[in-house]
Amino acid sequence: MPVIESTRAATRWTTRIIPFVLAAAVGVATYAVVVRVCSSYLIDTHRRYGAAIVILVLYLLFFLLMVTTYARTIAVANTDPGLVPLGPLAVERNSRERKRTKTGAQQDLESQAYYAGPDLNPDSPGLEQFYAREVFVCDSDGRPKWCSTCCNWKADRVHHSSELGRCVYRMDHYCPWVGGMIGENSFKFFTQFTTYTACYCAVVLGATAFTLRKKIEEGSGLDPWVLAALVLAAFFGLFTFLMTVTSLRYIILNMTNVDMLGAHSKVYQLAVQVPRGTRSSDKFIVVTYPLPKPGQETNGYSSRTPTLEGAYGKTNGSRPTTRDDLATRTFAILKTEPGENPWHLSTWKNWQTIMGSNPLDWLLPIRKSPCVNHETQESFYPMGNALKDVRVRYGLPRDPVDHSNGFELKDLPSSNRT
Ligand SMILES: [Zn+2]
């Protein structure tokens, strides 16, 4: 798999150097703990075999877990960070730019036009993945959010990373320590890595601090290797402990670093499926998919959103008459209260969506988080009570009900509603 690197040269160089810095720090710690503390001090000087074995076993255990989770995080963050596929316009634009770079031609105005707003084509590729679901995050015209750089529709919790120049699923942050993007594919492994590194540092810190204290009491002077390992363990231990606490907090709140930005005042706009025939009201406006083609009347009852009327001509609210009409899906555009997190389920379910249900998954960096599966027809990520509260506030039933004579539900093969 190709390595996905940062678009910034400084970051690329930093991420290449960091593994050597970490390897040197681990080398110092290993020499200090294994040779100076366990072998020389505990075994040779004091014959304390039990203490030496306990330290060595703990050291080896957390060393292996740390290295394994680090390797897994690096591999996933660098080769499979959860990029959203580029839209056709961006693919075309990139291929033009590559050709232009080869021929040395100047940038033409035509290529710049691709950076414009959302694709206005009602059949825009990828749009159907949104209106096939019961709810998705939308813009004020009822269409999903659009990335003008990647020319793709942004699924819920997708954010554009300027570091990678691409949109990333459930983006968290770009981590120079692993040299890649931490998103839904790697957040679990990243949390395991920081946790095990904090544990590893705690073992080193405990062993070196104990030895230093004993040596001072015995008047045998400071061992510079043990002291160096203690300082390194204290520094990296504190850093990774704080990262672990932050990551665990995000997991149980079902938040990311990006979600946290302005979280107290953040308002999400949601397109929530409503029974066909629902009309725009003074509480909300509705949009009906598939969007009408330019010059056509809408094929739903009630696509009376000003933006769509402006883009595609007046709608007349006529009732559906053909088989195609019955395949339409109507969505009300609703807003959460400031600070409401639509993806908060419960502490336990939030944990499971990232860490999995099996304790082995919690401990070992093997399987990815369950939340990477976006096949459900309900939403890109499961939504919790906040969505129900939003529905009630807008006068809709708390739970979705059988829409419009059952036609829409029959069209949903994996809908598991009862
Ligand atoms: Zn993007």
Coordinates of C-alpha atoms and ligand atoms in Angstrom, one line a residue:
M1 CA 0.0 0.0 0.0
P2 CA 1.3 3.5 -0.8
V3 CA 2.4 5.6 2.2
I4 CA 0.2 8.7 2.7
E5 CA 2.6 11.5 3.7
S6 CA 2.0 15.0 5.0
T7 CA 1.9 17.7 2.4
R8 CA 4.3 19.7 4.5
A9 CA 8.1 19.1 4.1
A10 CA 8.9 20.1 7.7
T11 CA 6.4 17.5 9.1
R12 CA 7.7 14.8 6.7
W13 CA 11.2 15.3 8.0
T14 CA 10.1 15.4 11.7
T15 CA 8.2 12.2 11.3
R16 CA 11.2 10.5 9.8
I17 CA 13.5 11.6 12.6
I18 CA 11.2 10.8 15.5
P19 CA 11.4 7.0 15.3
F20 CA 15.2 7.2 15.8
V21 CA 14.8 9.5 18.8
L22 CA 12.3 7.1 20.3
A23 CA 14.6 4.1 19.6
A24 CA 17.5 5.9 21.2
A25 CA 15.4 6.6 24.3
V26 CA 14.2 3.0 24.5
G27 CA 17.8 1.9 24.1
V28 CA 18.9 3.9 27.1
A29 CA 15.9 2.7 29.2
T30 CA 16.6 -0.9 28.2
Y31 CA 20.3 -0.7 29.1
A32 CA 19.6 1.1 32.4
V33 CA 16.8 -1.3 33.5
V34 CA 18.2 -4.6 32.2
V35 CA 21.9 -4.2 32.8
R36 CA 22.4 -1.5 35.4
V37 CA 19.3 -2.1 37.6
C38 CA 18.5 -5.8 37.3
S39 CA 21.8 -7.4 36.4
S40 CA 24.4 -5.3 38.1
Y41 CA 22.6 -3.8 41.1
L42 CA 19.8 -6.3 42.1
I43 CA 21.4 -9.6 41.1
D44 CA 25.2 -9.1 41.2
T45 CA 25.3 -6.7 44.2
H46 CA 22.3 -7.7 46.3
R47 CA 21.2 -11.2 45.0
R48 CA 17.6 -10.0 44.9
Y49 CA 16.5 -12.4 42.1
G50 CA 12.8 -12.0 42.8
A51 CA 12.7 -8.3 42.4
A52 CA 14.9 -8.5 39.3
I53 CA 12.6 -11.1 37.7
V54 CA 9.4 -9.1 38.5
I55 CA 10.9 -5.9 36.9
L56 CA 12.2 -7.8 33.9
V57 CA 8.9 -9.6 33.2
L58 CA 6.9 -6.3 33.5
Y59 CA 9.5 -4.5 31.4
L60 CA 9.4 -7.1 28.6
L61 CA 5.6 -7.3 28.7
F62 CA 5.0 -3.6 28.3
F63 CA 7.9 -3.2 25.9
L64 CA 6.4 -5.8 23.6
L65 CA 2.9 -4.3 23.9
M66 CA 4.3 -0.8 23.3
V67 CA 6.3 -1.8 20.2
T68 CA 3.4 -3.9 18.7
T69 CA 0.8 -1.1 19.2
Y70 CA 3.3 1.5 17.9
A71 CA 4.0 -0.6 14.7
R72 CA 0.2 -1.2 14.2
T73 CA -0.6 2.5 14.6
I74 CA 2.2 3.6 12.3
A75 CA 1.1 1.1 9.7
V76 CA -2.6 2.0 9.7
A77 CA -2.0 5.8 10.1
N78 CA 0.4 5.8 7.2
T79 CA -1.2 3.4 4.7
D80 CA -4.9 3.3 5.6
P81 CA -5.8 6.5 7.5
G82 CA -9.4 6.4 6.4
L83 CA -9.3 8.8 3.4
V84 CA -12.6 9.6 1.7
P85 CA -12.2 8.8 -2.1
L86 CA -11.7 11.9 -4.2
G87 CA -14.6 13.0 -6.3
P88 CA -14.4 12.7 -10.1
L89 CA -13.8 16.4 -10.5
A90 CA -10.8 16.2 -8.2
V91 CA -9.4 13.1 -9.9
E92 CA -9.7 14.9 -13.2
R93 CA -8.1 18.1 -11.8
N94 CA -5.2 16.1 -10.3
S95 CA -4.5 14.3 -13.6
R96 CA -4.5 17.7 -15.4
E97 CA -2.1 19.1 -12.9
R98 CA 0.2 16.1 -13.2
K99 CA 0.2 16.5 -17.0
R100 CA 0.8 20.2 -16.7
T101 CA 3.7 19.6 -14.3
K102 CA 5.2 17.2 -16.8
T103 CA 4.9 19.6 -19.7
G104 CA 5.8 22.6 -17.6
A105 CA 2.7 24.5 -18.7
Q106 CA 1.2 27.4 -16.6
Q107 CA -1.9 26.8 -14.5
D108 CA -4.9 27.5 -16.6
L109 CA -8.1 29.2 -15.4
E110 CA -10.1 26.1 -16.2
S111 CA -8.4 24.0 -13.6
Q112 CA -9.0 26.7 -10.9
A113 CA -12.8 26.4 -11.6
Y114 CA -12.8 23.0 -9.8
Y115 CA -12.3 24.7 -6.5
A116 CA -15.7 26.2 -6.7
G117 CA -18.7 25.2 -4.5
P118 CA -20.8 22.0 -4.3
D119 CA -21.6 19.9 -7.3
L120 CA -25.1 21.2 -8.4
N121 CA -25.8 18.1 -10.5
P122 CA -28.8 16.4 -8.8
D123 CA -27.3 13.0 -9.7
S124 CA -23.9 14.0 -8.3
P125 CA -21.9 10.8 -7.6
G126 CA -22.0 9.7 -4.0
L127 CA -25.2 11.7 -3.1
E128 CA -27.3 8.5 -3.0
Q129 CA -25.2 7.2 -0.1
F130 CA -26.6 10.0 2.0
Y131 CA -30.3 10.0 1.1
A132 CA -30.3 6.2 1.4
R133 CA -29.9 6.7 5.1
E134 CA -32.4 8.0 7.7
V135 CA -30.3 10.9 8.9
F136 CA -27.1 12.7 7.9
V137 CA -25.4 15.9 8.6
C138 CA -26.3 18.5 6.0
D139 CA -25.9 22.1 4.9
S140 CA -28.8 24.5 5.1
D141 CA -30.0 23.5 1.6
G142 CA -30.4 19.9 2.7
R143 CA -27.4 18.6 0.8
P144 CA -24.5 17.1 2.6
K145 CA -21.4 19.2 3.3
W146 CA -19.0 19.5 0.3
C147 CA -15.2 19.6 0.3
S148 CA -14.2 21.9 -2.5
T149 CA -10.6 20.6 -2.4
C150 CA -11.4 16.9 -2.7
C151 CA -14.7 17.5 -4.6
N152 CA -16.5 14.9 -2.5
W153 CA -19.6 15.0 -0.3
K154 CA -18.5 14.8 3.3
A155 CA -20.1 12.1 5.4
D156 CA -20.9 12.8 9.0
R157 CA -17.7 13.5 11.0
V158 CA -15.5 13.7 7.9
H159 CA -13.1 16.6 8.0
H160 CA -10.6 17.8 5.5
S161 CA -7.0 17.5 6.7
S162 CA -4.8 20.3 5.4
E163 CA -1.9 18.1 6.5
L164 CA -2.8 15.3 4.1
G165 CA -4.7 17.5 1.6
R166 CA -7.6 14.9 1.9
C167 CA -10.8 14.3 3.7
V168 CA -10.6 11.8 6.6
Y169 CA -13.3 9.7 8.3
R170 CA -13.8 10.6 11.9
M171 CA -10.6 12.6 11.8
D172 CA -8.9 13.2 15.2
H173 CA -5.4 14.7 14.7
Y174 CA -2.2 14.4 12.8
C175 CA 0.3 12.7 15.1
P176 CA 4.0 13.4 14.4
W177 CA 5.0 10.6 16.8
V178 CA 3.5 8.0 14.5
G179 CA 4.0 10.1 11.4
G180 CA 0.4 9.9 10.2
M181 CA -3.3 10.7 10.6
I182 CA -5.2 9.4 13.6
G183 CA -8.8 8.8 12.6
E184 CA -11.4 6.2 12.9
N185 CA -9.1 3.5 11.6
S186 CA -6.3 4.1 14.0
F187 CA -7.7 5.8 17.1
K188 CA -8.1 2.5 19.0
F189 CA -4.5 1.5 18.2
F190 CA -3.2 4.9 19.1
T191 CA -5.0 4.8 22.5
Q192 CA -3.5 1.3 23.2
F193 CA -0.1 2.6 22.2
T194 CA -0.2 5.6 24.6
T195 CA -1.6 3.4 27.4
Y196 CA 1.1 0.8 27.1
T197 CA 3.8 3.4 26.7
A198 CA 2.6 5.1 29.9
C199 CA 2.8 1.7 31.6
Y200 CA 6.2 1.0 30.2
C201 CA 7.4 4.4 31.4
A202 CA 5.9 3.6 34.8
V203 CA 8.0 0.4 35.1
V204 CA 11.2 2.2 34.0
L205 CA 10.4 5.1 36.4
G206 CA 9.7 2.8 39.3
A207 CA 12.8 0.6 38.8
T208 CA 15.2 3.5 38.2
A209 CA 13.8 5.7 41.1
F210 CA 14.0 2.7 43.5
T211 CA 17.6 2.0 42.5
L212 CA 18.8 5.6 42.6
R213 CA 17.3 6.0 46.1
K214 CA 18.9 2.8 47.4
K215 CA 22.3 3.7 45.9
I216 CA 22.1 7.2 47.5
E217 CA 21.2 5.6 50.8
E218 CA 24.1 3.2 50.4
G219 CA 26.5 6.0 49.5
S220 CA 27.5 4.4 46.2
G221 CA 26.8 7.6 44.1
L222 CA 24.6 8.3 41.1
D223 CA 24.6 6.0 38.1
P224 CA 24.3 8.3 35.1
W225 CA 22.5 5.6 33.0
V226 CA 19.9 5.1 35.6
L227 CA 19.4 8.8 36.1
A228 CA 19.1 9.4 32.3
A229 CA 16.5 6.6 32.0
L230 CA 14.6 8.1 35.0
V231 CA 14.4 11.5 33.3
L232 CA 13.3 10.1 30.0
A233 CA 10.7 7.9 31.6
A234 CA 9.4 10.8 33.6
F235 CA 9.1 13.0 30.5
F236 CA 7.6 10.4 28.2
G237 CA 5.5 8.9 31.0
L238 CA 3.8 12.1 31.8
F239 CA 3.2 13.0 28.2
T240 CA 1.7 9.6 27.3
F241 CA -0.3 9.4 30.5
L242 CA -1.9 12.7 29.6
M243 CA -2.5 11.5 26.1
T244 CA -4.1 8.3 27.4
V245 CA -6.4 10.2 29.8
T246 CA -7.5 12.5 26.9
S247 CA -8.0 9.6 24.5
L248 CA -10.0 7.6 27.0
R249 CA -12.2 10.7 27.8
Y250 CA -12.9 11.1 24.0
I251 CA -13.8 7.5 23.7
I252 CA -16.3 7.5 26.5
L253 CA -17.8 10.8 25.3
N254 CA -17.7 9.7 21.7
M255 CA -15.8 12.8 20.6
T256 CA -12.7 13.5 18.7
N257 CA -10.2 16.4 18.9
V258 CA -12.0 18.0 16.0
D259 CA -15.4 17.6 17.6
M260 CA -14.0 19.2 20.8
L261 CA -13.2 22.4 18.9
G262 CA -16.0 24.8 20.1
A263 CA -18.0 21.8 21.3
H264 CA -20.0 23.9 23.8
S265 CA -21.5 26.1 21.1
K266 CA -21.4 23.7 18.2
V267 CA -24.7 23.2 16.3
Y268 CA -25.2 20.3 13.9
Q269 CA -27.7 20.5 11.1
L270 CA -29.3 17.2 10.4
A271 CA -31.3 16.0 7.4
V272 CA -33.8 13.7 9.2
Q273 CA -36.0 11.4 7.1
V274 CA -39.7 12.2 7.6
P275 CA -42.8 10.5 6.1
R276 CA -43.2 11.3 2.4
G277 CA -45.7 14.1 2.0
T278 CA -44.4 16.1 5.0
R279 CA -44.3 19.7 4.0
S280 CA -42.1 22.6 5.0
S281 CA -43.5 24.4 7.9
D282 CA -42.6 27.4 10.1
K283 CA -40.5 24.9 12.2
F284 CA -38.5 23.4 9.5
I285 CA -38.0 23.1 5.7
V286 CA -37.9 19.8 3.9
V287 CA -35.9 18.5 0.9
T288 CA -36.8 15.6 -1.2
Y289 CA -34.3 13.2 -2.9
P290 CA -33.5 12.4 -5.6
L291 CA -33.2 16.1 -6.3
P292 CA -35.1 17.3 -9.3
K293 CA -33.2 17.9 -12.4
P294 CA -33.0 21.5 -13.8
G295 CA -36.2 22.5 -15.5
Q296 CA -38.1 19.6 -14.0
E297 CA -40.8 19.8 -11.4
T298 CA -39.9 18.1 -8.1
N299 CA -41.0 14.5 -7.9
G300 CA -41.9 14.7 -4.3
Y301 CA -44.7 16.6 -2.6
S302 CA -42.8 19.2 -0.8
S303 CA -39.3 20.2 -1.9
R304 CA -40.0 23.8 -1.2
T305 CA -36.7 24.8 0.1
P306 CA -35.8 28.2 -1.2
T307 CA -32.3 27.1 -2.3
L308 CA -33.6 24.2 -4.4
E309 CA -36.3 26.4 -5.9
G310 CA -33.7 28.9 -6.8
A311 CA -31.4 26.3 -8.4
Y312 CA -34.0 24.1 -10.2
G313 CA -37.1 26.2 -10.7
K314 CA -40.3 26.5 -8.9
T315 CA -41.9 23.4 -7.4
N316 CA -45.6 22.9 -7.4
G317 CA -46.0 20.4 -4.6
S318 CA -47.7 17.9 -6.9
R319 CA -48.4 14.5 -5.5
P320 CA -46.3 11.6 -6.8
T321 CA -47.8 9.6 -9.6
T322 CA -45.2 7.2 -10.9
R323 CA -43.1 4.4 -9.6
D324 CA -40.1 6.7 -9.5
D325 CA -42.0 9.1 -7.3
L326 CA -42.5 6.4 -4.7
A327 CA -38.8 5.9 -4.4
T328 CA -38.3 9.5 -3.2
R329 CA -37.3 10.2 0.3
T330 CA -38.1 13.3 2.2
F331 CA -35.9 14.9 4.9
A332 CA -36.6 17.6 7.4
I333 CA -33.6 19.9 8.1
L334 CA -33.3 20.1 11.9
K335 CA -30.7 21.6 14.2
T336 CA -29.3 20.3 17.4
E337 CA -29.1 22.6 20.5
P338 CA -25.6 24.1 21.0
G339 CA -23.3 21.6 22.5
E340 CA -25.4 18.6 21.8
N341 CA -23.5 15.6 20.5
P342 CA -25.7 13.5 18.2
W343 CA -23.3 10.6 18.4
H344 CA -23.3 10.2 22.1
L345 CA -24.8 6.8 22.9
S346 CA -23.9 5.8 26.4
T347 CA -20.6 5.4 28.1
W348 CA -20.6 1.7 27.5
K349 CA -21.8 1.9 23.9
N350 CA -19.4 4.7 23.1
W351 CA -16.6 2.5 24.4
Q352 CA -17.7 -0.4 22.3
T353 CA -17.9 1.6 19.1
I354 CA -14.2 2.4 19.4
M355 CA -12.7 -0.4 21.5
G356 CA -15.0 -3.3 20.5
S357 CA -17.0 -5.7 22.7
N358 CA -14.4 -8.3 23.3
P359 CA -11.8 -7.7 26.1
L360 CA -9.1 -9.1 23.8
D361 CA -9.9 -6.3 21.3
W362 CA -9.5 -3.8 24.1
L363 CA -6.0 -5.2 24.9
L364 CA -4.6 -6.2 21.5
P365 CA -4.1 -4.1 18.4
I366 CA -5.6 -6.6 15.9
R367 CA -9.1 -5.6 14.8
K368 CA -10.2 -2.1 13.9
S369 CA -12.9 -0.3 15.7
P370 CA -16.5 -1.4 15.0
C371 CA -17.3 2.3 14.0
V372 CA -15.4 1.9 10.8
N373 CA -18.3 -0.1 9.4
H374 CA -20.6 2.4 7.7
E375 CA -23.0 -0.1 6.1
T376 CA -26.0 0.6 8.3
Q377 CA -28.8 2.4 6.6
E378 CA -29.6 4.5 9.7
S379 CA -26.6 6.9 9.7
F380 CA -22.9 6.9 9.0
Y381 CA -22.3 6.6 12.8
P382 CA -25.0 5.4 15.3
M383 CA -26.8 8.3 16.8
G384 CA -28.2 8.5 20.4
N385 CA -30.9 10.2 22.4
A386 CA -29.9 13.7 21.1
L387 CA -31.4 12.8 17.8
K388 CA -34.6 11.7 19.5
D389 CA -34.7 15.0 21.5
V390 CA -34.2 17.0 18.3
R391 CA -37.1 15.2 16.7
V392 CA -39.4 15.9 19.6
R393 CA -38.4 19.6 19.7
Y394 CA -39.5 19.9 16.1
G395 CA -42.8 18.2 16.8
L396 CA -41.8 14.9 15.2
P397 CA -42.3 11.5 16.8
R398 CA -39.4 10.6 19.2
D399 CA -38.7 7.4 17.2
P400 CA -38.8 7.1 13.4
V401 CA -42.1 5.5 12.4
D402 CA -43.1 3.6 9.3
H403 CA -42.9 6.2 6.6
S404 CA -45.6 6.8 4.0
N405 CA -47.5 3.6 3.5
G406 CA -44.5 1.4 4.0
F407 CA -42.9 2.0 0.6
E408 CA -39.7 3.5 1.8
L409 CA -39.1 0.9 4.5
K410 CA -39.5 -1.9 1.9
D411 CA -36.8 -0.2 -0.1
L412 CA -34.4 -0.4 2.8
P413 CA -32.8 -3.9 2.7
S414 CA -30.8 -3.6 5.9
S415 CA -33.1 -1.5 7.9
N416 CA -33.6 -3.3 11.2
R417 CA -36.3 -1.2 12.6
T418 CA -39.4 -3.0 14.0
Ligands
ZN1 ZN -11.3 17.3 1.5

